């Protein structure tokens, strides 16, 4: 097992938990925290301290672990990287680490939010280090991973999400693991020892909105349900410049209209209770409210349009963003006053 460890990621909880597993019981631990190293002088000072700790083997203790944490000035490309002096010093230190293997009873851990994988520093360290990278990804990729993670974390607390509620929980809290853990703890206390299912109502009642979190994709489907063109376009445009925008929107919207069409069909046949069995009451109430804005034919046509459009954008090599926005406008339009159909 490598004695040098490189942990990169903006999710502080995941980075810290990974480091703590390597640290073990904390015996012989020395921490250099660069969280406040905001200028070149402080950064170089911390680098010297990390170098000194790396270069000093354990004497009185049977083991030694150095954790250089919150190193926010690693090479990362663009304007966020270190100064030239700090960059050269980092490269020199990486070369020293690579040229001087540590004894079996010594570990060196370096963690930071970002690191350019193609930098000299990164390539040099990767030749000798065990690397863990928690990539940020696009917003919808982060959300998908966070839903999986929060479901597993909830199970550890003997909790389970009602159908679709894990997505709602992440949309409200955000994708930061520490925040998800904190809100799950609140949820555990709120439900009490005898309740184990997290419902949409419970999320609405007790879960706090994450700082800076805007559940864009959920805001867009809610706006579509309301048939509000202004709200729909405002929500969609938050994603418009992202890669994968067209595929994401067409996938989510097609599913949304399919579910509403199935519910509308059941409602017209007097089978609403059967269609909503097992669905969270909060979700039922909201979706039944949406149905007032749509006819069954309109929902089926809208679903077909987005299904067709999704097939087109998936196979297209060009940008389909304009097509998606145009289709959103089209489905939000209400029929003409005389009862004509679009």
Coordinates of N, CA, C and O in Angstrom, one line a residue, residues 17 52-53 65 74 195 208 269 292 316 334:
X17 N -13.5 12.3 5.5 CA -13.7 10.9 5.8 C -12.7 9.9 5.2 O -12.2 9.0 5.9
X52 N 9.0 19.8 6.0 CA 9.7 19.5 7.2 C 9.1 18.3 7.8 O 9.8 17.4 8.3
X53 N 7.8 18.2 7.9 CA 7.1 17.0 8.5 C 7.4 15.8 7.6 O 7.6 14.7 8.2
X65 N 2.0 10.3 10.9 CA 1.1 10.6 9.8 C 1.1 12.1 9.7 O 0.8 12.8 10.6
X74 N -3.2 24.4 -5.2 CA -2.6 23.5 -6.1 C -2.8 23.9 -7.5 O -3.7 24.7 -7.8
X195 N -40.8 5.9 13.6 CA -41.1 6.1 12.2 C -39.8 6.0 11.4 O -38.7 6.5 11.9
X208 N -34.0 22.0 5.7 CA -33.6 23.3 5.4 C -33.1 23.4 3.9 O -32.4 22.5 3.5
X269 N -61.2 8.2 -15.6 CA -61.9 6.8 -15.5 C -62.3 6.6 -14.0 O -62.8 5.5 -13.8
X292 N -55.4 20.2 -13.5 CA -56.4 21.2 -13.8 C -56.0 22.1 -15.0 O -56.9 22.7 -15.7
X316 N -28.1 13.8 -32.3 CA -27.6 15.0 -32.9 C -26.2 15.3 -32.4 O -25.9 15.2 -31.2
X334 N -51.7 27.9 -24.3 CA -53.1 27.3 -24.1 C -53.9 27.4 -25.4 O -53.5 28.1 -26.3

